[in-house]
Tab-separated table of C-alpha atoms in Angstrom:
chain	number	residue	atom	x	y	z
A	332	MET	CA	47.905	-145.695	176.304
A	333	ARG	CA	44.808	-143.880	174.912
A	334	PHE	CA	43.883	-143.550	171.681
A	335	ASP	CA	40.763	-142.833	169.337
A	336	VAL	CA	39.717	-144.008	165.831
A	337	ILE	CA	38.014	-141.979	163.190
A	338	GLU	CA	36.650	-144.402	161.334
A	339	LEU	CA	35.839	-143.374	157.886
A	340	ASP	CA	33.305	-145.619	155.417
A	341	ALA	CA	32.836	-145.686	152.085
A	342	ASP	CA	29.203	-143.404	151.896
A	343	ASN	CA	32.095	-140.765	154.477
A	344	LEU	CA	29.563	-141.593	157.510
A	345	ILE	CA	32.414	-140.973	160.551
A	346	LYS	CA	32.246	-143.248	163.447
A	347	VAL	CA	34.362	-142.656	166.438
A	348	ARG	CA	35.636	-145.404	169.352
A	349	ARG	CA	38.012	-144.866	172.086
A	350	TYR	CA	40.389	-148.122	172.732
A	351	HIS	CA	43.232	-148.532	175.607
A	352	GLY	CA	46.005	-151.104	175.659
A	353	SER	CA	49.426	-151.268	174.643
A	354	PRO	CA	50.745	-151.192	171.072
A	355	ARG	CA	54.008	-153.211	171.949
A	356	GLY	CA	54.253	-156.609	170.409
A	357	ARG	CA	52.107	-158.121	167.649
A	358	ASN	CA	50.365	-159.367	170.479
A	359	GLY	CA	49.200	-156.135	172.293
A	360	THR	CA	46.189	-155.776	174.516
A	361	VAL	CA	44.257	-153.365	172.821
A	362	GLN	CA	40.328	-152.914	174.731
A	363	GLU	CA	37.460	-150.908	173.707
A	364	ASP	CA	37.200	-148.126	176.173
A	365	ALA	CA	34.130	-145.454	175.763
A	366	ALA	CA	34.205	-144.600	179.308
A	367	SER	CA	38.084	-143.219	178.819
A	368	ALA	CA	38.308	-139.870	179.138
A	369	GLY	CA	40.950	-136.963	179.036
A	370	GLU	CA	43.188	-136.174	176.164
A	371	PRO	CA	44.007	-139.292	173.674
A	372	ASP	CA	47.244	-139.588	172.821
A	373	THR	CA	47.210	-140.762	169.505
A	374	ILE	CA	44.109	-139.936	167.163
A	375	LEU	CA	44.082	-142.315	163.801
A	376	LEU	CA	41.920	-141.695	160.637
A	377	VAL	CA	40.999	-145.539	159.172
A	378	ALA	CA	39.198	-144.495	155.917
A	379	TRP	CA	37.714	-146.697	153.257
A	380	THR	CA	39.487	-146.288	149.897
A	381	ASP	CA	39.029	-147.686	146.111
A	382	ARG	CA	42.102	-148.075	144.103
A	383	THR	CA	44.169	-149.404	146.364
A	384	MET	CA	46.462	-152.114	145.697
A	385	ARG	CA	47.706	-154.573	148.812
A	386	TYR	CA	50.484	-156.953	148.835
A	387	GLU	CA	52.477	-159.547	151.210
A	388	ILE	CA	56.292	-159.084	150.975
A	389	THR	CA	58.824	-160.937	152.527
A	390	LEU	CA	62.209	-159.828	153.903
A	391	PRO	CA	65.394	-161.970	152.917
A	392	GLY	CA	66.850	-160.314	156.694
A	393	LYS	CA	66.147	-157.958	159.453
A	394	ALA	CA	67.091	-154.592	158.529
A	395	GLY	CA	66.818	-151.051	159.738
A	396	ARG	CA	64.070	-148.532	159.256
A	397	LYS	CA	65.607	-146.724	156.738
A	398	GLU	CA	66.504	-150.123	154.427
A	399	THR	CA	63.516	-151.766	155.427
A	400	ARG	CA	61.456	-148.866	153.723
A	401	GLU	CA	63.491	-148.880	150.745
A	402	ILE	CA	63.365	-152.194	149.946
A	403	LEU	CA	59.840	-151.625	150.164
A	404	TYR	CA	59.850	-149.420	147.689
A	405	HIS	CA	61.675	-150.764	145.750
A	406	GLU	CA	59.067	-154.075	145.442
A	407	LEU	CA	56.694	-152.302	145.722
A	408	SER	CA	56.956	-150.746	142.577
A	409	ASN	CA	57.636	-153.794	140.893
A	410	PHE	CA	54.395	-155.267	141.875
A	411	LEU	CA	52.867	-151.884	140.873
A	412	PRO	CA	50.826	-151.472	137.747
A	413	ILE	CA	51.126	-147.948	137.773
A	414	GLU	CA	54.306	-145.242	138.508
A	415	PRO	CA	54.951	-145.471	141.869
A	416	GLU	CA	55.018	-141.844	142.257
A	417	ASN	CA	51.142	-141.708	141.875
A	418	VAL	CA	50.227	-143.521	144.802
A	419	GLN	CA	50.783	-143.228	148.261
A	420	TRP	CA	52.074	-146.342	150.406
A	421	PHE	CA	51.876	-147.339	153.891
A	422	TYR	CA	52.822	-150.564	155.085
A	423	ARG	CA	52.872	-153.079	158.733
A	424	ASN	CA	55.391	-155.414	160.023
A	425	ASP	CA	53.782	-158.718	160.846
A	426	GLY	CA	56.429	-160.094	162.238
A	427	GLU	CA	58.935	-162.900	161.078
A	428	HIS	CA	60.183	-160.536	158.149
A	429	ARG	CA	56.482	-160.498	156.896
A	430	PHE	CA	54.874	-156.766	155.622
A	431	GLN	CA	51.914	-155.899	154.265
A	432	VAL	CA	52.210	-153.128	152.127
A	433	CYS	CA	49.505	-151.246	150.877
A	434	ALA	CA	49.055	-148.922	148.127
A	435	VAL	CA	46.448	-146.489	147.512
A	436	HIS	CA	45.128	-144.008	144.306
A	437	ARG	CA	46.580	-140.460	145.390
A	438	ALA	CA	42.920	-138.932	143.936
A	439	GLU	CA	41.909	-141.442	146.916
A	440	ILE	CA	43.831	-140.016	149.584
A	441	GLU	CA	42.910	-136.406	148.376
A	442	ARG	CA	39.337	-137.200	148.325
A	443	VAL	CA	39.626	-138.212	152.365
A	444	LEU	CA	41.426	-135.533	153.320
A	445	ARG	CA	38.488	-133.269	151.814
A	446	THR	CA	36.529	-134.967	153.383
A	447	ALA	CA	38.614	-134.512	156.686
A	448	ALA	CA	38.578	-130.913	156.190
A	449	GLU	CA	34.773	-130.621	155.400
A	450	HIS	CA	34.783	-132.480	159.064
A	451	SER	CA	37.326	-130.369	160.735
A	452	LEU	CA	38.975	-133.766	161.630
A	453	LYS	CA	42.180	-133.205	163.215
A	454	PHE	CA	44.304	-137.034	163.520
A	455	ASP	CA	47.756	-137.559	163.902
A	456	ARG	CA	48.301	-140.715	161.117
A	457	MET	CA	45.621	-141.603	158.301
A	458	ILE	CA	46.323	-145.290	157.208
A	459	PRO	CA	43.781	-147.195	154.481
A	460	ALA	CA	40.923	-149.684	156.416
A	461	ALA	CA	42.996	-152.453	154.160
A	462	LEU	CA	45.415	-152.330	157.213
A	463	ALA	CA	43.537	-151.557	160.079
A	464	GLU	CA	41.695	-154.709	160.207
A	465	ALA	CA	41.857	-154.091	163.992
A	466	PRO	CA	43.088	-151.572	165.977
A	467	GLU	CA	46.115	-152.955	167.372
A	468	GLN	CA	46.763	-153.584	163.457
A	469	ALA	CA	45.987	-149.702	162.787
A	470	LEU	CA	48.598	-148.561	165.669
A	471	ARG	CA	51.732	-150.583	163.999
A	472	THR	CA	50.667	-149.581	160.497
A	473	VAL	CA	52.822	-146.829	159.377
A	474	ALA	CA	52.500	-144.030	156.749
A	475	THR	CA	55.736	-143.388	154.279
A	476	GLU	CA	54.411	-139.953	154.042
A	477	PRO	CA	53.375	-136.722	156.459
A	478	LEU	CA	50.741	-135.722	157.060
A	479	PRO	CA	49.495	-131.864	156.361
A	480	ALA	CA	49.931	-129.970	159.067
A	481	GLU	CA	45.986	-128.047	158.949
A	482	PHE	CA	44.955	-132.033	159.418
A	483	ARG	CA	46.956	-132.042	163.166
A	484	PRO	CA	45.292	-131.775	166.551
A	485	VAL	CA	46.750	-129.240	168.961
A	486	ARG	CA	47.400	-130.745	172.236
A	487	PHE	CA	48.558	-129.403	175.867
A	488	ARG	CA	46.329	-126.433	175.181
A	489	ARG	CA	46.024	-125.908	179.292
A	490	TRP	CA	49.613	-126.407	179.107
A	491	LYS	CA	50.396	-124.021	176.449
A	492	THR	CA	47.764	-121.601	177.734
A	493	ALA	CA	49.973	-121.384	181.327
A	494	TYR	CA	53.185	-121.046	180.141
A	495	VAL	CA	52.425	-118.022	177.778
A	496	LEU	CA	50.923	-116.772	180.522
A	497	LEU	CA	53.526	-117.012	182.179
A	498	LEU	CA	56.186	-115.669	179.415
A	499	LEU	CA	54.103	-112.665	179.737
A	500	LEU	CA	54.397	-112.376	183.173
A	501	LEU	CA	58.307	-112.574	183.143
A	502	VAL	CA	58.356	-110.048	179.996
A	503	ALA	CA	56.295	-108.071	182.372
A	504	VAL	CA	58.856	-108.030	185.045
A	505	LEU	CA	62.079	-108.131	183.113
A	506	ILE	CA	61.106	-104.744	181.348
A	507	PRO	CA	60.644	-102.426	184.362
A	508	LEU	CA	64.543	-104.090	185.377
A	509	LEU	CA	66.153	-103.883	181.336
A	510	TRP	CA	64.652	-100.546	181.171
A	511	GLY	CA	66.625	-98.948	184.118
A	512	LYS	CA	69.778	-100.664	183.187
A	513	TYR	CA	69.734	-99.299	179.983
A	514	ARG	CA	68.952	-95.660	181.374
A	515	ARG	CA	71.789	-96.134	183.746
A	516	PHE	CA	73.585	-97.400	181.224
A	517	SER	CA	73.212	-94.471	178.986
A	518	GLY	CA	73.424	-92.060	181.649
A	519	GLU	CA	76.673	-93.497	182.209
A	520	TYR	CA	77.442	-93.931	178.249
A	521	GLN	CA	76.433	-89.423	177.598
A	522	LEU	CA	79.234	-88.652	181.273
A	523	LEU	CA	81.701	-90.604	179.484
A	524	SER	CA	80.759	-89.447	176.201
A	525	GLY	CA	81.044	-85.547	177.810
A	526	ARG	CA	84.510	-86.557	179.721
A	527	ARG	CA	85.749	-87.233	176.016
A	528	GLU	CA	84.465	-84.786	174.543
A	529	MET	CA	86.109	-82.624	177.416
A	530	LEU	CA	89.526	-83.970	176.762
A	531	SER	CA	89.246	-83.974	173.086
A	532	ALA	CA	88.545	-79.772	172.727
A	533	GLU	CA	91.829	-79.832	175.638
A	534	LEU	CA	93.718	-82.128	173.179
A	535	ARG	CA	92.739	-79.715	170.423
A	536	LYS	CA	93.996	-76.442	172.619
A	537	GLN	CA	97.521	-78.407	173.177
A	538	ARG	CA	98.369	-79.258	170.091
A	539	SER	CA	97.629	-75.358	168.475
A	540	ASP	CA	99.155	-73.752	171.492
A	541	TYR	CA	102.024	-76.227	170.473
A	542	ALA	CA	101.359	-74.984	167.347
A	543	ALA	CA	101.977	-71.000	167.853
A	544	LEU	CA	104.964	-72.356	169.825
A	545	SER	CA	106.640	-73.968	167.358
A	546	ALA	CA	105.994	-70.531	165.080
A	547	GLY	CA	107.828	-69.068	167.827
A	548	ARG	CA	110.619	-71.319	168.320
A	549	GLU	CA	111.061	-72.001	164.484
A	550	GLN	CA	111.281	-67.907	164.534
A	551	LEU	CA	113.632	-68.052	167.298
A	552	ASP	CA	115.794	-70.425	165.539
A	553	ALA	CA	116.353	-68.006	162.869
A	554	ILE	CA	117.478	-65.361	164.181
A	555	ARG	CA	119.632	-67.743	165.926
A	556	ASN	CA	121.066	-68.970	162.694
A	557	ALA	CA	121.761	-65.429	161.344
A	558	GLY	CA	123.609	-64.540	164.551
A	559	ILE	CA	121.744	-61.533	165.799
A	560	GLY	CA	122.112	-62.119	169.400
A	561	TRP	CA	119.287	-62.846	171.276
A	562	ALA	CA	120.416	-59.353	174.061
A	563	ARG	CA	120.200	-57.257	171.503
A	564	VAL	CA	116.832	-58.159	169.775
A	565	ALA	CA	114.600	-59.281	172.673
A	566	PRO	CA	114.140	-55.372	174.156
A	567	LEU	CA	112.873	-54.997	170.635
A	568	LEU	CA	110.699	-57.976	170.165
A	569	GLY	CA	109.515	-57.236	174.192
A	570	THR	CA	108.277	-54.203	172.834
A	571	LEU	CA	106.654	-55.119	169.638
A	572	SER	CA	104.671	-58.122	171.335
A	573	GLU	CA	103.206	-55.966	173.829
A	574	ARG	CA	102.420	-53.185	171.266
A	575	LEU	CA	100.973	-54.785	168.251
A	576	PRO	CA	97.283	-56.113	168.121
A	577	ALA	CA	96.771	-60.091	168.353
A	578	SER	CA	95.464	-59.629	164.426
A	579	MET	CA	99.256	-58.367	163.532
A	580	TRP	CA	102.639	-60.697	163.924
A	581	VAL	CA	106.446	-59.678	162.990
A	582	THR	CA	107.212	-62.195	159.793
A	583	HIS	CA	110.404	-61.044	159.575
A	584	LEU	CA	113.567	-59.718	161.022
A	585	ALA	CA	116.627	-58.470	160.300
A	586	VAL	CA	119.313	-56.191	162.265
A	587	ASN	CA	122.191	-54.434	160.905
A	588	GLY	CA	124.222	-53.211	163.498
A	589	GLN	CA	122.034	-50.170	165.003
A	590	VAL	CA	119.372	-50.669	162.495
A	591	ALA	CA	116.435	-53.149	162.464
A	592	ASP	CA	114.062	-54.201	158.917
A	593	LEU	CA	111.473	-56.011	159.871
A	594	THR	CA	107.801	-57.036	158.246
A	595	VAL	CA	104.396	-57.109	159.958
A	596	SER	CA	101.513	-59.143	158.409
A	597	SER	CA	98.027	-58.121	159.407
A	598	ALA	CA	94.391	-59.755	158.655
A	599	GLU	CA	92.606	-56.106	158.362
A	600	ASP	CA	94.276	-52.993	157.796
A	601	ASP	CA	95.025	-50.227	160.418
A	602	ALA	CA	96.054	-46.302	160.060
A	603	ASN	CA	97.307	-46.195	163.502
A	604	LEU	CA	100.419	-48.866	163.176
A	605	TYR	CA	102.751	-45.545	163.510
A	606	LYS	CA	101.326	-44.847	166.556
A	607	THR	CA	100.430	-48.249	167.389
A	608	ILE	CA	104.502	-48.658	167.851
A	609	GLY	CA	105.826	-45.412	168.567
A	610	ASP	CA	108.988	-44.777	170.108
A	611	SER	CA	110.067	-46.097	172.802
A	612	ASP	CA	113.591	-46.720	174.832
A	613	PHE	CA	114.364	-49.147	173.336
A	614	HIS	CA	113.720	-47.964	169.062
A	615	SER	CA	112.747	-45.439	167.061
A	616	ILE	CA	110.746	-45.251	163.945
A	617	VAL	CA	112.811	-44.518	160.508
A	618	SER	CA	110.325	-45.436	158.033
A	619	LEU	CA	106.777	-47.343	157.752
A	620	LYS	CA	105.269	-48.720	154.380
A	621	LYS	CA	102.329	-50.470	153.238
A	622	ASN	CA	101.138	-52.548	150.941
A	623	ARG	CA	99.151	-55.554	149.890
A	624	GLY	CA	100.555	-59.167	149.768
A	625	ALA	CA	98.810	-61.870	146.965
A	626	ASP	CA	97.046	-63.292	150.208
A	627	ASN	CA	95.161	-59.951	150.346
A	628	ARG	CA	96.999	-59.992	153.333
A	629	ILE	CA	98.294	-56.190	154.788
A	630	LEU	CA	102.020	-56.329	155.288
A	631	PHE	CA	104.085	-53.243	156.987
A	632	SER	CA	107.296	-52.922	156.054
A	633	VAL	CA	109.043	-51.078	159.072
A	634	LYS	CA	112.864	-49.650	159.804
A	635	LEU	CA	113.319	-49.072	163.350
A	636	LYS	CA	116.567	-47.387	164.493
A	637	GLY	CA	117.632	-49.266	167.732
A	638	LYS	CA	119.443	-46.956	170.617
A	639	GLN	CA	120.376	-50.186	173.092
A	640	ILE	CA	120.619	-52.564	169.992
A	641	GLU	CA	124.100	-52.399	170.424
């Protein structure tokens, strides 16, 4: 691996060293390589800090990373002369369950970060110089708190740029395809909506016709129940249905012998109703009276004398 170490001394002087090697194991080989080209895999900021305390803690046995960190924090809290919340701590495993633990006052950490921000430094990890006597030791040092995002370096710029360009190209190709599919879908949806509206209108018309037929059927049922007889009434109703306008309808019919009494309802007045009904081969007019109903309808009471009713 290739890694850079940014050294920040007590006078805020900056020195950058480049190394290559392997961080594995306590004896990993690390060599300085100023000629190494390319982007480093890791960038460390090694800072000299005041108000720093270092302890060596030996654990009784092997434990997992999470358990190790909890035990070290508990032991460090017993050693510290101040509250643990006022320090940021780091540790390094030296093998055989021995750990080097370093606690730095938070004011020192803030000072180092301010200096790094002034010089626009980018790094992956900040560690105190007390735990970074050598580059391989710096690689093994663990920071227990995450680094603020503004200090993290941006890697793979070219790959990210290529990714963005590829994404834009993909969007440019997909937009016409999706727009075409949307237009076809919209056309089919409008066609379907038109057919559905046509079917709804036809259904409303059929329901209206059914209601009219139901009213006529109810009238015929009333005639049958009255015992008038279809053969006597059919010619009279046929003549009236031909002569009455669409705004008039028969609401009552009673036949007694050769005389038929009927009520004609109208939405508007008609002074020529007498002439409209007139005499026919089946009836002659005996009397015609006009009244106004409660709902402002015009009611004509007509008495007819049938010529072929019996």
